[in-house]
mmCIF file of C-alpha atoms in Angstrom:
data_model
loop_
_atom_site.group_PDB
_atom_site.id
_atom_site.type_symbol
_atom_site.label_atom_id
_atom_site.label_comp_id
_atom_site.label_asym_id
_atom_site.label_seq_id
_atom_site.Cartn_x
_atom_site.Cartn_y
_atom_site.Cartn_z
ATOM 1 C CA MET P 1 11.083 -48.180 6.635
ATOM 2 C CA THR P 2 7.984 -46.604 5.111
ATOM 3 C CA ALA P 3 6.166 -43.729 6.778
ATOM 4 C CA THR P 4 2.825 -44.577 8.336
ATOM 5 C CA PRO P 5 -0.180 -42.261 7.746
ATOM 6 C CA ASP P 6 0.293 -40.900 11.289
ATOM 7 C CA THR P 7 3.849 -39.758 10.537
ATOM 8 C CA ALA P 8 3.279 -38.733 6.909
ATOM 9 C CA ILE P 9 0.593 -36.171 7.742
ATOM 10 C CA PRO P 10 2.693 -34.130 10.230
ATOM 11 C CA GLN P 11 5.614 -34.204 7.779
ATOM 12 C CA ALA P 12 3.443 -32.827 4.968
ATOM 13 C CA ARG P 13 2.059 -30.193 7.315
ATOM 14 C CA SER P 14 5.552 -29.123 8.402
ATOM 15 C CA ARG P 15 6.506 -28.551 4.770
ATOM 16 C CA ARG P 16 3.493 -26.310 4.239
ATOM 17 C CA ASP P 17 3.692 -24.311 7.472
ATOM 18 C CA PRO P 18 6.658 -22.079 6.530
ATOM 19 C CA GLN P 19 4.747 -20.738 3.501
ATOM 20 C CA ALA P 20 2.378 -18.784 5.767
ATOM 21 C CA GLY P 21 0.177 -17.579 2.917
ATOM 22 C CA PRO P 22 0.838 -16.228 -0.590
ATOM 23 C CA PRO P 23 4.323 -14.872 -1.394
ATOM 24 C CA PRO P 24 4.406 -11.282 -0.073
ATOM 25 C CA GLY P 25 6.850 -10.200 -2.774
ATOM 26 C CA VAL P 26 4.358 -11.157 -5.480
ATOM 27 C CA LEU P 27 1.542 -9.383 -3.616
ATOM 28 C CA ALA P 28 3.667 -6.227 -3.422
ATOM 29 C CA VAL P 29 4.333 -6.403 -7.168
ATOM 30 C CA VAL P 30 0.612 -6.775 -7.904
ATOM 31 C CA PHE P 31 -0.232 -3.869 -5.577
ATOM 32 C CA THR P 32 2.412 -1.669 -7.206
ATOM 33 C CA ALA P 33 1.373 -2.662 -10.729
ATOM 34 C CA LEU P 34 -2.308 -1.850 -10.120
ATOM 35 C CA PHE P 35 -1.501 1.478 -8.474
ATOM 36 C CA LEU P 36 0.875 2.567 -11.231
ATOM 37 C CA ALA P 37 -1.533 1.336 -13.911
ATOM 38 C CA GLY P 38 -4.157 3.688 -12.512
ATOM 39 C CA LEU P 39 -1.770 6.629 -12.868
ATOM 40 C CA VAL P 40 -0.569 5.717 -16.359
ATOM 41 C CA LEU P 41 -3.897 4.694 -17.892
ATOM 42 C CA SER P 42 -5.759 7.700 -16.524
ATOM 43 C CA THR P 43 -3.115 10.003 -18.004
ATOM 44 C CA LEU P 44 -3.330 8.265 -21.388
ATOM 45 C CA LEU P 45 -7.139 8.385 -21.414
ATOM 46 C CA ALA P 46 -6.975 12.096 -20.562
ATOM 47 C CA GLY P 47 -4.839 12.747 -23.618
ATOM 48 C CA GLY P 48 -1.683 13.277 -21.585
ATOM 49 C CA ASP P 49 -3.234 15.622 -19.038
ATOM 50 C CA PRO P 50 -2.036 14.657 -15.534
ATOM 51 C CA PHE P 51 -4.466 14.175 -12.673
ATOM 52 C CA PRO P 52 -5.046 17.673 -11.228
ATOM 53 C CA SER P 53 -3.591 18.719 -7.910
ATOM 54 C CA PRO P 54 -6.170 19.648 -5.260
ATOM 55 C CA PHE P 55 -4.135 22.807 -4.752
ATOM 56 C CA GLY P 56 -4.709 23.936 -8.354
ATOM 57 C CA SER P 57 -7.215 26.496 -9.569
ATOM 58 C CA THR P 58 -10.906 25.679 -9.435
ATOM 59 C CA ASP P 59 -11.295 26.121 -13.199
ATOM 60 C CA THR P 60 -8.486 23.677 -13.956
ATOM 61 C CA VAL P 61 -9.806 21.065 -11.533
ATOM 62 C CA THR P 62 -13.456 21.242 -12.545
ATOM 63 C CA SER P 63 -12.687 21.203 -16.278
ATOM 64 C CA TYR P 64 -10.527 18.084 -15.858
ATOM 65 C CA PHE P 65 -13.220 16.114 -14.049
ATOM 66 C CA ARG P 66 -15.873 17.339 -16.467
ATOM 67 C CA ASP P 67 -13.924 16.498 -19.630
ATOM 68 C CA HIS P 68 -12.169 13.273 -18.594
ATOM 69 C CA THR P 69 -14.756 11.160 -16.819
ATOM 70 C CA ASP P 70 -13.403 7.908 -18.322
ATOM 71 C CA ALA P 71 -9.895 8.660 -17.037
ATOM 72 C CA VAL P 72 -11.223 9.462 -13.565
ATOM 73 C CA GLN P 73 -13.323 6.286 -13.516
ATOM 74 C CA VAL P 74 -10.347 4.088 -14.432
ATOM 75 C CA SER P 75 -8.155 5.841 -11.860
ATOM 76 C CA GLY P 76 -10.683 5.241 -9.089
ATOM 77 C CA ALA P 77 -11.334 1.622 -10.078
ATOM 78 C CA LEU P 78 -7.659 0.650 -10.184
ATOM 79 C CA GLN P 79 -6.925 2.486 -6.960
ATOM 80 C CA PHE P 80 -9.697 0.510 -5.295
ATOM 81 C CA ALA P 81 -8.379 -2.728 -6.822
ATOM 82 C CA ALA P 82 -4.853 -2.004 -5.551
ATOM 83 C CA SER P 83 -6.119 -1.919 -1.979
ATOM 84 C CA VAL P 84 -6.911 -5.645 -2.042
ATOM 85 C CA PRO P 85 -3.382 -7.082 -2.494
ATOM 86 C CA LEU P 86 -2.108 -4.491 0.001
ATOM 87 C CA ALA P 87 -4.429 -5.836 2.704
ATOM 88 C CA ILE P 88 -3.412 -9.422 1.904
ATOM 89 C CA TYR P 89 0.255 -8.376 1.996
ATOM 90 C CA ALA P 90 -0.151 -6.911 5.477
ATOM 91 C CA ALA P 91 -1.894 -10.030 6.780
ATOM 92 C CA THR P 92 0.669 -12.355 5.179
ATOM 93 C CA VAL P 93 3.716 -10.469 6.446
ATOM 94 C CA SER P 94 2.263 -10.199 9.946
ATOM 95 C CA ALA P 95 1.610 -13.954 10.030
ATOM 96 C CA ARG P 96 5.126 -14.653 8.778
ATOM 97 C CA LEU P 97 6.702 -12.415 11.429
ATOM 98 C CA HIS P 98 4.789 -14.331 14.099
ATOM 99 C CA LYS P 99 6.010 -17.635 12.629
ATOM 100 C CA LEU P 100 9.546 -16.274 12.704
ATOM 101 C CA GLY P 101 9.197 -15.840 16.451
ATOM 102 C CA ILE P 102 8.531 -12.096 16.604
ATOM 103 C CA ARG P 103 6.498 -11.420 19.737
ATOM 104 C CA ALA P 104 7.167 -7.671 19.896
ATOM 105 C CA PRO P 105 4.449 -5.250 18.686
ATOM 106 C CA GLY P 106 6.073 -4.932 15.239
ATOM 107 C CA ALA P 107 4.019 -7.701 13.637
ATOM 108 C CA THR P 108 0.755 -6.238 14.957
ATOM 109 C CA ILE P 109 1.779 -2.707 13.952
ATOM 110 C CA ALA P 110 2.485 -3.978 10.438
ATOM 111 C CA LEU P 111 -0.948 -5.610 10.263
ATOM 112 C CA ALA P 112 -2.816 -2.585 11.628
ATOM 113 C CA GLY P 113 -0.905 -0.129 9.444
ATOM 114 C CA GLY P 114 -1.331 -2.213 6.299
ATOM 115 C CA VAL P 115 -5.042 -2.869 6.780
ATOM 116 C CA LEU P 116 -5.770 0.796 7.525
ATOM 117 C CA ALA P 117 -3.616 1.946 4.586
ATOM 118 C CA SER P 118 -5.578 -0.444 2.370
ATOM 119 C CA ALA P 119 -8.908 0.827 3.730
ATOM 120 C CA PHE P 120 -7.996 4.485 3.146
ATOM 121 C CA LEU P 121 -6.802 3.702 -0.386
ATOM 122 C CA ALA P 122 -10.049 1.845 -1.115
ATOM 123 C CA CYS P 123 -12.114 4.770 0.179
ATOM 124 C CA SER P 124 -10.072 7.203 -1.921
ATOM 125 C CA GLY P 125 -10.695 5.057 -4.991
ATOM 126 C CA LEU P 126 -14.441 5.012 -4.349
ATOM 127 C CA VAL P 127 -14.590 8.778 -3.855
ATOM 128 C CA THR P 128 -12.604 9.218 -7.083
ATOM 129 C CA TRP P 129 -15.093 6.943 -8.837
ATOM 130 C CA VAL P 130 -17.922 9.159 -7.570
ATOM 131 C CA LEU P 131 -16.119 12.112 -9.168
ATOM 132 C CA SER P 132 -16.367 10.341 -12.538
ATOM 133 C CA ARG P 133 -20.170 10.430 -12.507
ATOM 134 C CA PRO P 134 -21.473 13.092 -14.947
ATOM 135 C CA GLU P 135 -24.075 14.420 -12.502
ATOM 136 C CA VAL P 136 -21.275 15.121 -9.996
ATOM 137 C CA ALA P 137 -18.549 16.273 -12.387
ATOM 138 C CA GLY P 138 -20.709 19.178 -13.543
ATOM 139 C CA ARG P 139 -21.018 20.708 -10.068
ATOM 140 C CA ALA P 140 -17.934 22.738 -9.191
ATOM 141 C CA GLU P 141 -18.479 22.881 -5.431
ATOM 142 C CA ALA P 142 -19.105 19.145 -5.171
ATOM 143 C CA VAL P 143 -16.038 18.408 -7.302
ATOM 144 C CA ARG P 144 -13.763 20.514 -5.116
ATOM 145 C CA ALA P 145 -15.073 19.004 -1.877
ATOM 146 C CA LEU P 146 -14.855 15.418 -3.116
ATOM 147 C CA GLN P 147 -11.399 15.920 -4.581
ATOM 148 C CA TYR P 148 -10.103 17.205 -1.259
ATOM 149 C CA LEU P 149 -11.659 14.171 0.418
ATOM 150 C CA ALA P 150 -10.116 11.762 -2.109
ATOM 151 C CA PHE P 151 -6.747 13.453 -1.682
ATOM 152 C CA GLY P 152 -6.912 13.296 2.110
ATOM 153 C CA LEU P 153 -7.797 9.606 2.074
ATOM 154 C CA GLY P 154 -5.371 8.497 -0.630
ATOM 155 C CA GLY P 155 -2.653 11.022 0.262
ATOM 156 C CA PRO P 156 -1.689 11.695 3.876
ATOM 157 C CA ALA P 157 -4.030 9.111 5.446
ATOM 158 C CA HIS P 158 -2.878 6.270 3.189
ATOM 159 C CA VAL P 159 0.808 7.212 3.172
ATOM 160 C CA VAL P 160 1.094 7.722 6.945
ATOM 161 C CA LEU P 161 -0.455 4.309 7.599
ATOM 162 C CA LEU P 162 1.694 2.775 4.872
ATOM 163 C CA GLY P 163 4.632 4.078 6.899
ATOM 164 C CA LEU P 164 3.390 2.104 9.903
ATOM 165 C CA LEU P 165 3.297 -1.060 7.787
ATOM 166 C CA ILE P 166 6.879 -0.449 6.672
ATOM 167 C CA ALA P 167 8.078 0.363 10.191
ATOM 168 C CA GLY P 168 6.356 -2.731 11.588
ATOM 169 C CA ILE P 169 8.422 -4.873 9.211
ATOM 170 C CA ALA P 170 11.665 -2.887 9.300
ATOM 171 C CA VAL P 171 12.101 -2.751 13.079
ATOM 172 C CA PRO P 172 11.969 -6.527 13.711
ATOM 173 C CA GLY P 173 13.784 -7.000 10.406
ATOM 174 C CA LEU P 174 16.659 -4.976 11.842
ATOM 175 C CA LEU P 175 16.641 -6.121 15.478
ATOM 176 C CA ALA P 176 16.149 -9.811 14.721
ATOM 177 C CA GLY P 177 18.345 -9.830 11.622
ATOM 178 C CA LEU P 178 15.494 -10.952 9.372
ATOM 179 C CA LEU P 179 16.343 -8.433 6.635
ATOM 180 C CA PRO P 180 19.629 -7.074 5.307
ATOM 181 C CA ARG P 181 20.696 -4.221 7.579
ATOM 182 C CA ALA P 182 20.801 -1.664 4.747
ATOM 183 C CA LEU P 183 17.266 -2.555 3.658
ATOM 184 C CA ALA P 184 15.919 -2.387 7.214
ATOM 185 C CA VAL P 185 17.518 1.026 7.817
ATOM 186 C CA ALA P 186 16.156 2.257 4.475
ATOM 187 C CA GLY P 187 12.709 1.094 5.591
ATOM 188 C CA LEU P 188 12.946 3.074 8.804
ATOM 189 C CA THR P 189 13.935 6.151 6.784
ATOM 190 C CA VAL P 190 10.994 5.738 4.410
ATOM 191 C CA ALA P 191 8.664 5.216 7.367
ATOM 192 C CA ALA P 192 9.920 8.420 8.980
ATOM 193 C CA VAL P 193 9.279 10.407 5.789
ATOM 194 C CA ALA P 194 5.807 8.851 5.575
ATOM 195 C CA GLU P 195 4.967 9.936 9.110
ATOM 196 C CA LEU P 196 6.258 13.450 8.397
ATOM 197 C CA SER P 197 3.806 13.679 5.487
ATOM 198 C CA THR P 198 1.175 14.389 8.155
ATOM 199 C CA LEU P 199 2.443 17.972 7.794
ATOM 200 C CA VAL P 200 0.550 18.145 4.479
ATOM 201 C CA LEU P 201 -2.572 18.706 6.566
ATOM 202 C CA LEU P 202 -0.971 21.872 7.957
ATOM 203 C CA THR P 203 0.946 23.272 4.981
ATOM 204 C CA ASP P 204 0.775 22.668 1.226
ATOM 205 C CA ALA P 205 4.576 23.000 1.057
ATOM 206 C CA ALA P 206 4.919 19.530 2.607
ATOM 207 C CA ALA P 207 3.087 17.884 -0.310
ATOM 208 C CA LEU P 208 6.406 16.767 -1.825
ATOM 209 C CA LEU P 209 6.778 14.293 1.040
ATOM 210 C CA LEU P 210 3.824 12.268 -0.246
ATOM 211 C CA PRO P 211 5.246 11.020 -3.581
ATOM 212 C CA VAL P 212 8.684 10.510 -2.007
ATOM 213 C CA ALA P 213 7.302 8.286 0.759
ATOM 214 C CA ARG P 214 4.734 6.590 -1.494
ATOM 215 C CA PHE P 215 7.013 5.477 -4.332
ATOM 216 C CA ALA P 216 9.988 4.706 -2.100
ATOM 217 C CA GLY P 217 7.566 2.703 0.040
ATOM 218 C CA LEU P 218 6.324 0.718 -2.961
ATOM 219 C CA LEU P 219 9.879 -0.281 -3.878
ATOM 220 C CA TRP P 220 10.697 -1.140 -0.273
ATOM 221 C CA LEU P 221 7.640 -3.360 0.174
ATOM 222 C CA VAL P 222 8.555 -5.310 -2.959
ATOM 223 C CA ALA P 223 12.145 -5.827 -1.788
ATOM 224 C CA ALA P 224 11.135 -6.748 1.763
ATOM 225 C CA GLY P 225 8.442 -9.100 0.494
ATOM 226 C CA PHE P 226 10.974 -11.149 -1.447
ATOM 227 C CA LEU P 227 13.769 -11.013 1.153
ATOM 228 C CA LEU P 228 11.800 -11.725 4.337
ATOM 229 C CA PRO P 229 12.696 -15.355 5.152
ATOM 230 C CA ARG P 230 10.174 -18.135 5.565
ATOM 231 C CA ARG P 231 11.992 -19.685 8.496
ATOM 232 C CA ARG P 232 14.351 -18.473 11.193
ATOM 233 C CA VAL P 233 17.922 -19.615 10.684
ATOM 234 C CA ARG P 234 19.834 -19.998 13.930
ATOM 235 C CA THR P 235 23.581 -20.276 13.822
ATOM 236 C CA GLU P 236 25.594 -22.191 16.374
ATOM 237 C CA GLY P 237 28.007 -19.954 18.278
#
């Protein structure tokens, strides 16, 4: 018996529904690749000089931004570009969690955290781009102020909200069995470190928390993006 148009359309729709947007694992890879490319390319363009810490001396910071405007421009542009797949990732994962039957706040927390983390990263990239302009790079006071702003946006602000994205996926991933238990617990640990990085605003000694949470978070988002199922599998007891 052949399917009529009325029955064929719902069947085609049911095959498409579980996709719920672009593959989040691929989005996480693109986000990670763009972010890391900004770090690597800016270092290469600066002749091997790393991006200066905002806690360094004024002379070191101002000379870097004055002498390596191309490196700073590339860093800002790629940081801004990386914010786009991050926002799409958050929206896609949130939609998938809803399709998987998650009605707890986790899916909304993931969306809010991811979108805000993306927005802060985009703002940090734009401020960094401003620092690449010659008329700004030659003014020491402006450079210091803008670098602190870029650091605040792309450091603690971005990382803390990235932790909310991770927690919003990890909690339902653990409670509903959507992710391997070890991965979900690892996500909760990374999220906790990310939230603790708020301490950077109170003491410079906590700055080490930022790269730990950031890079562990990048790896976790990639893994979770590929392992989060498209459909809920219910087993008969």
